[in-house]
Amino acid sequence: MECRSLPFRQLPHQSKLFLQFLDDFSSVKQFYGHPSTMAAVKKAARLLEYPRERRAEVTEILLEQNAALGAGEATRANLDRLANGAVAVVSGQQVGLFGGPAYAIYKAVSAIQIAQELTRAGVDAVPVFWMATEDHDLDEVRTSTWFHQGKLARFELPGNGDTGQPVGQIALGAQVAEMVHEASKILTTAGGEFLARIFSDSYGAQETYGSAFGKLFARLFAEQGLILLDPLDPRLHRVGVDVLRKAVEQREELNSALLARGKELDKAGFATQVKVTARSSLIFSMANGTRQPITVSGSKFVCGEQVWTREELIQAVRAEPEKFSPNALLRPVLQDFLLPTAAYIAGPAEIAYFAQAEVIYERLLGRMPVILPRVAFTIMDAKAEKLLRRYGLKVEDVWRGSQELRRKMETSSVPMTLGKNFDKTVKESARMLAQLKKQIVRLDATLGGAVETAQKKIAFQLEKLKRKTGKAQALKSGLIATHQEFLESLLYPHKVLQSRELCFLPFLANWGMGGLKELQSLARSSMQNEHKILRIP
């Protein structure tokens, strides 16, 4: 395995806040509770206060959840450690089809690695993965994109007409069987027979998006003992009822604080991730199996036809907390009320969420975990490496877009001897024009600019001719379009970073199950501030 690291500033589509968080934390520290360092994690872990009764209750629920997902001995051992006082290193993601985009795997790997580092440093810690089963945007989880035979293959289950049903409760249905069969063949052909087996065992027609995702992750990370948490469990709603209740009781104060934080972020030049208005509340209704936002109108709380006074809503939350759900800003606070979280492993967008959520942490929980960036990878195989070398490219060239990539590939396709002649001609023309310029400016100094313009035009036309020659050569062999499609499909699918679009399973099938351990070795806390380009077997 070969690895090359890049600063995130060299990647496309990176937010200003995320880059400042990585490169100049002091400029954004007012938006976060702690610096993003392992020293801060250790300090937060030692100061963390977490009630014994809550620890016992949550651990018992997690024991049952993980047993139902097929977790093994390592997970049960980690749950015993959690019951006996270990802190949690938490990450999480939506329960995407077939494990979702690759970065869901990278989050789990990061949480496992940081928990192990903390434990070796004398702070007992376990990794926990929060499955975002309460989210109701089915379109975000019902597809999976695989890189196969140089092209993109898309698996897609039907939508539900935006019913608002939490995705963790939605059954996969009979249509998933044929997709699992096809996907398993891809994994098996790549040498991933064991992976294909655990994949097929996880994604049955009777499973939900939540249960299938959980079973897959339980099996993938059986040796590492990853603890999975499903927040749809009514028992966890009852444990966290005080957070939901306080979100209603203190709605005005919290909303004012969030609006003020939005102005602070805007003044600092950062975009807010979650829109907050004067009518916003922090909770959703989950009545009748649908998840809908509760807004505020005057002194009333409103959701569809349902209207509550403040006291009525507080009583409803107390009586049936399972019928209410936190929004994107309250969710991490509820998470860290339920868990003794010392560190949260976040992606770029989540780091922006936490800049807003910090004001809620301060008022409702009185503590906030240390936010650490998840590890990030772009994976290449032998063919991609060969093609990049053939055309004199780097991965960064693929990220610059199709037009620039094609230009470079066409230029590089010029036969070597002809290419040298082009370069020689460019140099000779520049030399000859430089000599002419000396003679011309002696006659008329104002003509110096015209000579320089002519020199640039000649160089441009020669470069254009060279590119056309390369294009003709490449088209003659019929390869350039195929090679471009291969590189873009693998390294910049649909013009987004690979980790945000492609499923990780085909890579793991080619790599072997040991690839997860190799990934973990690159997820050390000292290496999380850079993007890594990996060449796998």
Coordinates of C-alpha atoms in Angstrom, one line a residue:
M1 CA 0.0 0.0 0.0
E2 CA 1.4 3.4 -1.0
C3 CA 0.2 6.6 0.5
R4 CA 0.5 10.3 -0.4
S5 CA -0.9 13.1 1.7
L6 CA -2.4 16.4 0.6
P7 CA -3.6 19.4 2.6
F8 CA -7.3 19.8 2.4
R9 CA -6.8 23.2 0.8
Q10 CA -5.9 21.4 -2.4
L11 CA -9.2 19.6 -2.6
P12 CA -12.3 20.9 -4.4
H13 CA -15.4 22.0 -2.6
Q14 CA -13.9 22.6 0.9
S15 CA -15.7 25.2 3.0
K16 CA -13.9 28.2 4.5
L17 CA -14.9 27.3 8.1
F18 CA -13.6 23.7 7.7
L19 CA -10.3 24.9 6.4
Q20 CA -9.9 27.5 9.1
F21 CA -10.8 24.8 11.7
L22 CA -7.9 22.7 10.4
D23 CA -5.3 25.3 9.6
D24 CA -5.9 28.2 12.0
F25 CA -8.1 26.9 14.9
S26 CA -7.4 30.1 16.9
S27 CA -9.5 32.1 14.4
V28 CA -12.6 29.9 15.0
K29 CA -12.1 28.8 18.6
Q30 CA -15.0 30.9 19.9
F31 CA -17.4 28.6 18.0
Y32 CA -16.1 25.4 19.7
G33 CA -15.8 24.2 23.3
H34 CA -12.2 22.8 23.0
P35 CA -9.2 22.9 20.7
S36 CA -9.1 20.0 18.2
T37 CA -6.3 18.1 19.8
M38 CA -5.7 14.8 21.6
A39 CA -4.5 16.7 24.6
A40 CA -7.9 18.4 24.8
V41 CA -9.7 15.0 24.4
K42 CA -7.7 13.5 27.3
K43 CA -8.5 16.6 29.5
A44 CA -12.2 16.5 28.5
A45 CA -12.4 12.8 29.3
R46 CA -10.9 13.2 32.8
L47 CA -13.3 16.1 33.6
L48 CA -16.4 14.4 32.2
E49 CA -19.3 13.8 34.6
Y50 CA -21.8 11.2 33.6
P51 CA -24.4 9.8 36.0
R52 CA -23.9 6.1 37.0
E53 CA -27.7 5.4 36.6
R54 CA -27.7 6.7 33.1
R55 CA -24.6 4.8 32.2
A56 CA -26.2 1.5 33.4
E57 CA -29.5 2.2 31.6
V58 CA -28.0 3.2 28.3
T59 CA -25.5 0.3 28.3
E60 CA -28.3 -2.2 28.9
I61 CA -30.2 -0.8 25.9
L62 CA -27.0 -1.0 23.7
L63 CA -26.3 -4.5 24.8
E64 CA -29.7 -5.6 23.4
Q65 CA -29.4 -3.5 20.3
N66 CA -26.0 -4.8 19.4
A67 CA -26.9 -8.4 20.2
A68 CA -29.9 -8.1 17.7
L69 CA -27.4 -6.9 15.1
G70 CA -25.2 -9.9 15.5
A71 CA -22.3 -8.1 17.3
G72 CA -19.6 -10.4 18.6
E73 CA -17.4 -10.8 21.7
A74 CA -15.3 -7.7 21.1
T75 CA -18.4 -5.5 21.1
R76 CA -19.7 -7.1 24.2
A77 CA -16.3 -6.6 25.9
N78 CA -16.4 -2.9 24.9
L79 CA -19.9 -2.6 26.3
D80 CA -18.7 -4.0 29.6
R81 CA -16.0 -1.4 29.6
L82 CA -18.6 1.3 28.9
A83 CA -20.6 0.0 31.9
N84 CA -17.5 0.2 34.1
G85 CA -16.6 3.8 33.3
A86 CA -15.1 4.1 29.9
V87 CA -15.7 7.3 27.9
A88 CA -17.0 7.2 24.3
V89 CA -15.4 8.3 21.1
V90 CA -18.5 8.8 18.8
S91 CA -19.1 9.2 15.1
G92 CA -22.2 8.6 13.0
Q93 CA -23.9 8.7 9.7
Q94 CA -27.1 8.1 7.9
V95 CA -28.0 4.5 7.2
G96 CA -27.2 4.5 3.5
L97 CA -27.9 1.6 1.2
F98 CA -25.1 -1.0 1.2
G99 CA -23.2 1.0 3.9
G100 CA -23.6 4.4 2.3
P101 CA -20.7 6.4 0.8
A102 CA -17.2 5.4 1.7
Y103 CA -16.8 8.1 4.3
A104 CA -19.2 6.3 6.6
I105 CA -16.6 3.6 6.9
Y106 CA -13.8 6.2 7.4
K107 CA -15.8 7.7 10.3
A108 CA -16.0 4.3 12.0
V109 CA -12.3 3.6 11.4
S110 CA -11.4 7.0 12.9
A111 CA -13.6 6.5 16.0
I112 CA -12.0 3.0 16.6
Q113 CA -8.5 4.4 16.2
I114 CA -8.9 7.4 18.5
A115 CA -10.6 5.2 21.2
Q116 CA -7.6 2.9 21.0
E117 CA -5.1 5.8 21.3
L118 CA -6.9 7.1 24.3
T119 CA -7.0 3.7 26.0
R120 CA -3.2 3.3 25.4
A121 CA -2.7 6.8 26.9
G122 CA -4.5 5.7 30.1
V123 CA -8.0 6.9 29.4
D124 CA -10.3 3.9 28.9
A125 CA -12.4 4.6 25.8
V126 CA -14.7 2.7 23.4
P127 CA -15.9 3.5 19.9
V128 CA -19.6 4.2 19.3
F129 CA -21.4 4.7 15.9
W130 CA -24.7 6.6 16.0
M131 CA -26.9 5.4 13.1
A132 CA -29.0 8.3 12.0
T133 CA -32.1 6.2 11.7
E134 CA -34.5 9.0 12.6
D135 CA -33.7 11.0 9.4
H136 CA -36.6 11.1 7.0
D137 CA -35.0 12.0 3.7
L138 CA -35.2 8.6 2.0
D139 CA -33.7 10.0 -1.3
E140 CA -30.4 10.5 0.6
V141 CA -30.0 6.8 1.5
R142 CA -31.8 4.7 -1.1
T143 CA -29.0 4.6 -3.7
S144 CA -25.5 3.2 -3.8
T145 CA -22.8 3.9 -6.4
W146 CA -20.2 1.3 -7.1
F147 CA -17.0 1.5 -9.3
H148 CA -16.9 -1.6 -11.4
Q149 CA -15.0 -2.4 -14.6
G150 CA -14.0 1.2 -15.1
K151 CA -17.6 2.6 -14.9
L152 CA -20.1 3.6 -12.4
A153 CA -22.9 1.1 -11.4
R154 CA -25.9 2.5 -9.6
F155 CA -28.1 0.5 -7.3
E156 CA -31.4 2.2 -6.4
L157 CA -34.4 1.2 -4.3
P158 CA -37.8 2.9 -4.8
G159 CA -38.8 6.2 -3.1
N160 CA -41.8 6.6 -0.9
G161 CA -43.2 9.9 -2.1
D162 CA -41.7 11.9 0.7
T163 CA -43.9 10.5 3.4
G164 CA -41.7 11.7 6.2
Q165 CA -41.2 8.2 7.7
P166 CA -37.9 7.7 9.5
V167 CA -35.6 5.8 7.1
G168 CA -34.5 3.4 9.8
Q169 CA -38.0 1.9 9.9
I170 CA -38.5 1.5 6.1
A171 CA -38.2 -2.1 4.9
L172 CA -35.9 -2.8 2.0
G173 CA -38.5 -5.0 0.3
A174 CA -38.2 -7.8 -2.3
Q175 CA -36.5 -5.6 -4.9
V176 CA -33.3 -5.6 -2.9
A177 CA -32.8 -9.3 -3.5
E178 CA -31.8 -9.0 -7.1
M179 CA -29.5 -6.0 -6.3
V180 CA -27.8 -7.9 -3.5
H181 CA -27.3 -10.9 -5.9
E182 CA -25.7 -8.6 -8.5
A183 CA -23.5 -6.7 -6.0
S184 CA -22.4 -10.0 -4.4
K185 CA -21.2 -11.2 -7.8
I186 CA -19.1 -8.1 -8.1
L187 CA -17.5 -8.6 -4.7
T188 CA -16.9 -12.3 -5.3
T189 CA -15.3 -11.7 -8.7
A190 CA -12.9 -9.3 -7.0
G191 CA -11.9 -12.0 -4.5
G192 CA -14.1 -10.8 -1.7
E193 CA -16.0 -14.1 -1.0
F194 CA -16.1 -13.6 2.7
L195 CA -17.2 -9.9 2.3
A196 CA -19.9 -11.0 -0.2
R197 CA -21.2 -13.5 2.4
I198 CA -21.5 -11.0 5.2
F199 CA -23.0 -8.5 2.8
S200 CA -25.7 -10.9 1.7
D201 CA -26.4 -11.9 5.3
S202 CA -27.0 -8.3 6.2
Y203 CA -29.2 -7.1 3.3
G204 CA -32.2 -9.3 3.2
A205 CA -35.6 -8.2 1.9
Q206 CA -37.1 -8.3 5.4
E207 CA -34.5 -5.9 6.8
T208 CA -35.0 -2.2 7.2
Y209 CA -32.4 0.4 6.1
G210 CA -31.4 0.7 9.8
S211 CA -31.1 -3.0 10.6
A212 CA -29.3 -3.9 7.4
F213 CA -26.8 -1.1 7.8
G214 CA -26.3 -2.1 11.5
K215 CA -25.7 -5.8 10.7
L216 CA -23.2 -4.9 7.9
F217 CA -21.2 -2.6 10.2
A218 CA -21.4 -5.1 13.1
R219 CA -19.8 -7.7 10.9
L220 CA -17.3 -5.5 9.2
F221 CA -16.0 -4.2 12.6
A222 CA -16.5 -7.4 14.6
E223 CA -12.8 -7.6 15.6
Q224 CA -12.6 -3.9 16.6
G225 CA -15.8 -4.1 18.8
L226 CA -17.6 -1.1 17.3
I227 CA -20.7 -0.3 19.4
L228 CA -23.7 0.7 17.3
L229 CA -26.6 2.9 18.5
D230 CA -30.1 3.1 17.0
P231 CA -31.7 6.3 18.3
L232 CA -35.2 5.2 17.2
D233 CA -35.4 2.9 20.3
P234 CA -38.2 4.3 22.4
R235 CA -36.2 3.5 25.6
L236 CA -33.5 6.0 24.5
H237 CA -36.1 8.7 23.9
R238 CA -37.2 8.1 27.5
V239 CA -33.7 8.4 28.8
G240 CA -33.2 11.6 26.9
V241 CA -36.6 13.1 27.7
D242 CA -35.0 16.0 29.7
V243 CA -33.1 17.3 26.7
L244 CA -36.3 17.3 24.6
R245 CA -38.3 18.9 27.4
K246 CA -35.7 21.7 27.9
A247 CA -35.6 22.4 24.2
V248 CA -39.3 23.3 24.5
E249 CA -39.0 25.1 27.8
Q250 CA -36.1 27.3 26.8
R251 CA -37.1 27.7 23.1
E252 CA -36.9 31.5 23.0
E253 CA -33.5 31.7 24.7
L254 CA -32.1 28.9 22.5
N255 CA -33.5 30.4 19.4
S256 CA -32.1 33.8 20.2
A257 CA -28.7 32.3 20.9
L258 CA -28.7 30.5 17.6
L259 CA -29.8 33.6 15.7
A260 CA -26.9 35.5 17.3
R261 CA -24.5 32.7 16.5
G262 CA -25.6 32.9 12.9
K263 CA -24.8 36.6 12.8
E264 CA -21.4 35.9 14.4
L265 CA -20.6 33.3 11.8
D266 CA -21.8 35.6 9.0
K267 CA -19.7 38.4 10.3
A268 CA -16.6 36.1 10.3
G269 CA -17.3 35.2 6.7
F270 CA -18.6 31.7 7.3
A271 CA -21.9 30.2 6.0
T272 CA -24.3 28.6 8.5
Q273 CA -25.1 25.0 7.9
V274 CA -28.6 24.9 9.4
K275 CA -31.1 27.7 8.7
V276 CA -32.6 29.2 11.8
T277 CA -35.6 31.6 11.7
A278 CA -37.7 33.3 14.3
R279 CA -40.3 30.5 13.9
S280 CA -37.8 27.6 14.4
S281 CA -37.8 25.1 17.2
L282 CA -35.4 22.3 17.8
I283 CA -37.7 19.3 17.7
F284 CA -39.8 17.3 15.3
S285 CA -43.0 15.5 15.8
M286 CA -42.9 11.7 15.2
A287 CA -46.6 11.1 15.5
N288 CA -48.3 8.7 13.1
G289 CA -45.0 7.3 11.9
T290 CA -43.9 10.5 10.2
R291 CA -41.3 13.1 11.1
Q292 CA -42.3 16.7 10.7
P293 CA -40.9 19.9 12.1
I294 CA -42.6 21.8 14.9
T295 CA -42.6 25.5 14.4
V296 CA -43.7 28.5 16.5
S297 CA -46.5 30.9 15.7
G298 CA -47.1 33.5 18.3
S299 CA -47.2 31.7 21.6
K300 CA -48.2 28.4 20.1
F301 CA -46.2 25.4 18.8
V302 CA -47.5 24.1 15.5
C303 CA -47.1 20.9 13.5
G304 CA -49.6 20.5 10.6
E305 CA -53.1 20.5 12.2
Q306 CA -51.7 19.9 15.7
V307 CA -51.3 23.0 18.0
W308 CA -49.9 23.1 21.5
T309 CA -49.3 25.7 24.2
R310 CA -45.9 25.5 25.7
E311 CA -47.2 23.6 28.7
E312 CA -49.2 21.3 26.6
L313 CA -46.1 20.4 24.5
I314 CA -44.0 19.9 27.6
Q315 CA -46.5 17.5 29.0
A316 CA -46.8 15.7 25.6
V317 CA -43.0 15.3 25.5
R318 CA -42.9 14.0 29.1
A319 CA -45.7 11.6 28.5
E320 CA -44.6 10.2 25.1
P321 CA -41.0 11.2 24.3
E322 CA -40.8 8.6 21.6
K323 CA -43.2 10.7 19.5
F324 CA -40.6 13.5 19.4
S325 CA -37.2 13.8 17.7
P326 CA -34.3 16.4 17.8
N327 CA -33.4 18.4 14.7
A328 CA -29.9 18.6 13.3
L329 CA -28.6 21.0 15.9
L330 CA -30.2 19.4 18.9
R331 CA -29.3 15.8 17.9
P332 CA -25.6 15.9 18.8
V333 CA -26.6 17.4 22.2
L334 CA -29.0 14.6 22.9
Q335 CA -26.4 12.1 21.7
D336 CA -23.9 13.4 24.2
F337 CA -26.5 13.5 27.0
L338 CA -27.0 9.7 26.3
L339 CA -23.3 8.9 26.0
P340 CA -20.2 9.9 28.0
T341 CA -18.7 11.4 24.8
A342 CA -15.1 12.7 25.1
A343 CA -14.6 13.2 21.3
Y344 CA -16.8 13.3 18.3
I345 CA -15.4 12.4 14.8
A346 CA -16.9 14.8 12.3
G347 CA -16.9 15.4 8.6
P348 CA -16.5 18.8 7.1
A349 CA -20.2 19.7 7.1
E350 CA -20.7 18.4 10.6
I351 CA -17.9 20.6 11.9
A352 CA -20.0 23.6 10.6
Y353 CA -23.0 22.2 12.4
F354 CA -21.1 22.1 15.7
A355 CA -20.2 25.8 15.3
Q356 CA -23.9 26.5 15.7
A357 CA -24.8 23.7 18.1
E358 CA -22.2 24.9 20.6
V359 CA -24.6 27.5 22.0
I360 CA -27.1 24.7 22.7
Y361 CA -24.5 22.5 24.4
E362 CA -23.6 25.4 26.7
R363 CA -27.2 25.9 27.8
L364 CA -28.6 22.4 27.9
L365 CA -25.7 20.1 28.7
G366 CA -22.9 22.3 30.2
R367 CA -20.3 20.4 28.3
M368 CA -19.3 19.6 24.7
P369 CA -17.0 16.9 23.3
V370 CA -13.8 17.7 21.5
I371 CA -14.5 17.7 17.7
L372 CA -11.9 15.9 15.6
P373 CA -12.0 15.6 11.8
R374 CA -12.5 12.2 10.3
V375 CA -9.8 10.6 8.3
A376 CA -10.2 11.1 4.5
F377 CA -9.0 9.0 1.6
T378 CA -9.0 8.7 -2.2
I379 CA -8.3 5.2 -3.3
M380 CA -6.5 4.2 -6.5
D381 CA -5.9 0.8 -8.1
A382 CA -3.0 -0.3 -10.3
K383 CA -4.8 0.7 -13.6
A384 CA -5.5 4.2 -12.3
E385 CA -1.9 4.6 -11.3
K386 CA -0.7 3.4 -14.7
L387 CA -3.0 5.8 -16.6
L388 CA -2.0 8.8 -14.5
R389 CA 1.7 8.0 -15.2
R390 CA 1.0 7.5 -18.9
Y391 CA -0.5 11.0 -19.2
G392 CA 1.8 12.7 -16.7
L393 CA -1.1 13.4 -14.4
K394 CA -1.9 13.5 -10.7
V395 CA -5.2 13.0 -8.9
E396 CA -5.4 16.7 -8.5
D397 CA -5.6 17.1 -12.3
V398 CA -8.7 14.9 -12.4
W399 CA -10.3 17.2 -9.7
R400 CA -9.8 20.2 -11.9
G401 CA -12.6 19.1 -14.2
S402 CA -13.2 17.4 -17.5
Q403 CA -12.0 20.1 -19.8
E404 CA -8.7 20.6 -18.1
L405 CA -8.2 16.9 -17.8
R406 CA -8.9 16.3 -21.5
R407 CA -6.5 19.1 -22.5
K408 CA -3.7 17.5 -20.5
M409 CA -4.4 14.0 -21.8
E410 CA -4.4 15.2 -25.4
T411 CA -1.2 17.1 -24.9
S412 CA 0.5 14.1 -23.3
S413 CA -0.6 11.9 -26.2
V414 CA 1.7 13.5 -28.7
P415 CA 4.4 11.0 -29.8
M416 CA 7.7 11.7 -28.0
T417 CA 9.8 12.8 -31.0
L418 CA 7.1 15.0 -32.3
G419 CA 6.5 16.4 -28.8
K420 CA 10.2 17.3 -28.5
N421 CA 10.0 19.0 -31.9
F422 CA 7.1 21.1 -30.8
D423 CA 8.9 22.2 -27.6
K424 CA 12.1 22.9 -29.6
T425 CA 10.0 25.1 -32.1
V426 CA 8.5 27.0 -29.2
K427 CA 11.9 27.8 -27.7
E428 CA 13.4 28.7 -31.1
S429 CA 10.5 31.1 -31.9
A430 CA 10.9 32.7 -28.6
R431 CA 14.6 33.2 -29.1
M432 CA 14.2 34.6 -32.6
L433 CA 11.5 37.0 -31.5
A434 CA 13.7 38.2 -28.6
Q435 CA 16.4 39.1 -31.2
L436 CA 13.9 40.8 -33.4
K437 CA 12.5 42.7 -30.4
K438 CA 15.9 44.3 -29.7
Q439 CA 16.2 45.5 -33.3
I440 CA 12.5 46.7 -33.5
V441 CA 12.6 48.7 -30.2
R442 CA 15.7 50.5 -31.4
L443 CA 13.6 51.8 -34.3
D444 CA 10.4 52.4 -32.2
A445 CA 10.3 51.6 -28.4
T446 CA 6.5 51.6 -28.5
L447 CA 6.5 48.4 -30.6
G448 CA 8.0 46.3 -27.8
G449 CA 4.5 45.4 -26.5
A450 CA 3.4 44.3 -30.0
V451 CA 6.4 41.9 -30.2
E452 CA 5.5 40.4 -26.9
T453 CA 1.9 40.0 -27.9
A454 CA 3.0 38.2 -31.1
Q455 CA 5.3 35.9 -29.1
K456 CA 2.4 34.9 -26.8
K457 CA 0.1 34.3 -29.8
I458 CA 2.7 32.1 -31.5
A459 CA 3.3 30.1 -28.3
F460 CA -0.5 29.7 -27.9
Q461 CA -1.1 28.5 -31.4
L462 CA 1.8 26.0 -31.2
E463 CA 0.4 24.6 -28.0
K464 CA -3.0 24.4 -29.5
L465 CA -1.6 22.6 -32.5
K466 CA 0.3 20.2 -30.2
R467 CA -2.9 19.5 -28.4
K468 CA -4.8 18.8 -31.6
T469 CA -2.0 16.5 -32.7
G470 CA -2.3 14.6 -29.4
K471 CA -6.0 14.4 -29.8
A472 CA -5.7 13.0 -33.3
Q473 CA -3.1 10.4 -32.0
A474 CA -5.3 9.4 -29.1
L475 CA -8.5 9.2 -31.2
K476 CA -6.6 7.1 -33.7
S477 CA -6.0 4.5 -31.0
G478 CA -9.5 5.0 -29.6
L479 CA -8.4 5.2 -26.0
I480 CA -8.4 8.7 -24.6
A481 CA -12.2 8.8 -24.0
T482 CA -12.2 5.4 -22.3
H483 CA -9.2 6.4 -20.1
Q484 CA -10.8 9.7 -19.2
E485 CA -14.0 8.0 -18.2
F486 CA -12.1 5.5 -16.0
L487 CA -10.2 8.2 -14.2
E488 CA -13.2 10.4 -13.6
S489 CA -15.5 7.6 -12.5
L490 CA -12.9 6.4 -10.0
L491 CA -11.4 9.6 -8.7
Y492 CA -14.1 12.3 -9.2
P493 CA -17.4 10.5 -9.7
H494 CA -20.2 12.9 -10.6
K495 CA -17.8 15.7 -9.9
V496 CA -17.6 15.1 -6.2
L497 CA -14.8 13.5 -4.0
Q498 CA -14.7 9.8 -4.3
S499 CA -15.5 9.2 -0.6
R500 CA -18.8 11.2 -0.8
E501 CA -20.1 9.1 -3.8
L502 CA -18.6 5.6 -4.0
C503 CA -19.4 2.6 -1.9
F504 CA -16.4 1.3 -0.1
L505 CA -17.2 -2.4 -0.4
P506 CA -15.8 -3.0 -3.9
F507 CA -12.5 -1.4 -2.8
L508 CA -12.4 -3.7 0.2
A509 CA -13.1 -6.8 -1.9
N510 CA -10.1 -6.0 -4.0
W511 CA -8.0 -5.1 -1.0
G512 CA -9.0 -7.9 1.3
M513 CA -10.5 -7.6 4.8
G514 CA -7.1 -6.7 6.2
G515 CA -7.6 -3.4 4.4
L516 CA -9.7 -2.1 7.3
K517 CA -6.7 -2.5 9.6
E518 CA -4.5 -0.7 7.1
L519 CA -6.9 2.1 6.9
Q520 CA -7.0 2.3 10.7
S521 CA -3.2 2.6 10.8
L522 CA -3.6 5.7 8.7
A523 CA -6.3 7.2 10.9
R524 CA -4.0 8.1 13.7
S525 CA -4.7 11.4 15.4
S526 CA -1.5 12.8 14.1
M527 CA -2.6 12.1 10.5
Q528 CA -6.2 13.3 10.4
N529 CA -5.6 16.9 9.1
E530 CA -4.6 15.7 5.7
H531 CA -6.3 13.9 2.8
K532 CA -4.6 10.7 1.8
I533 CA -4.2 9.2 -1.7
L534 CA -4.0 5.5 -1.4
R535 CA -2.7 3.0 -3.9
I536 CA -4.2 -0.4 -3.0
P537 CA -3.3 -3.8 -4.6

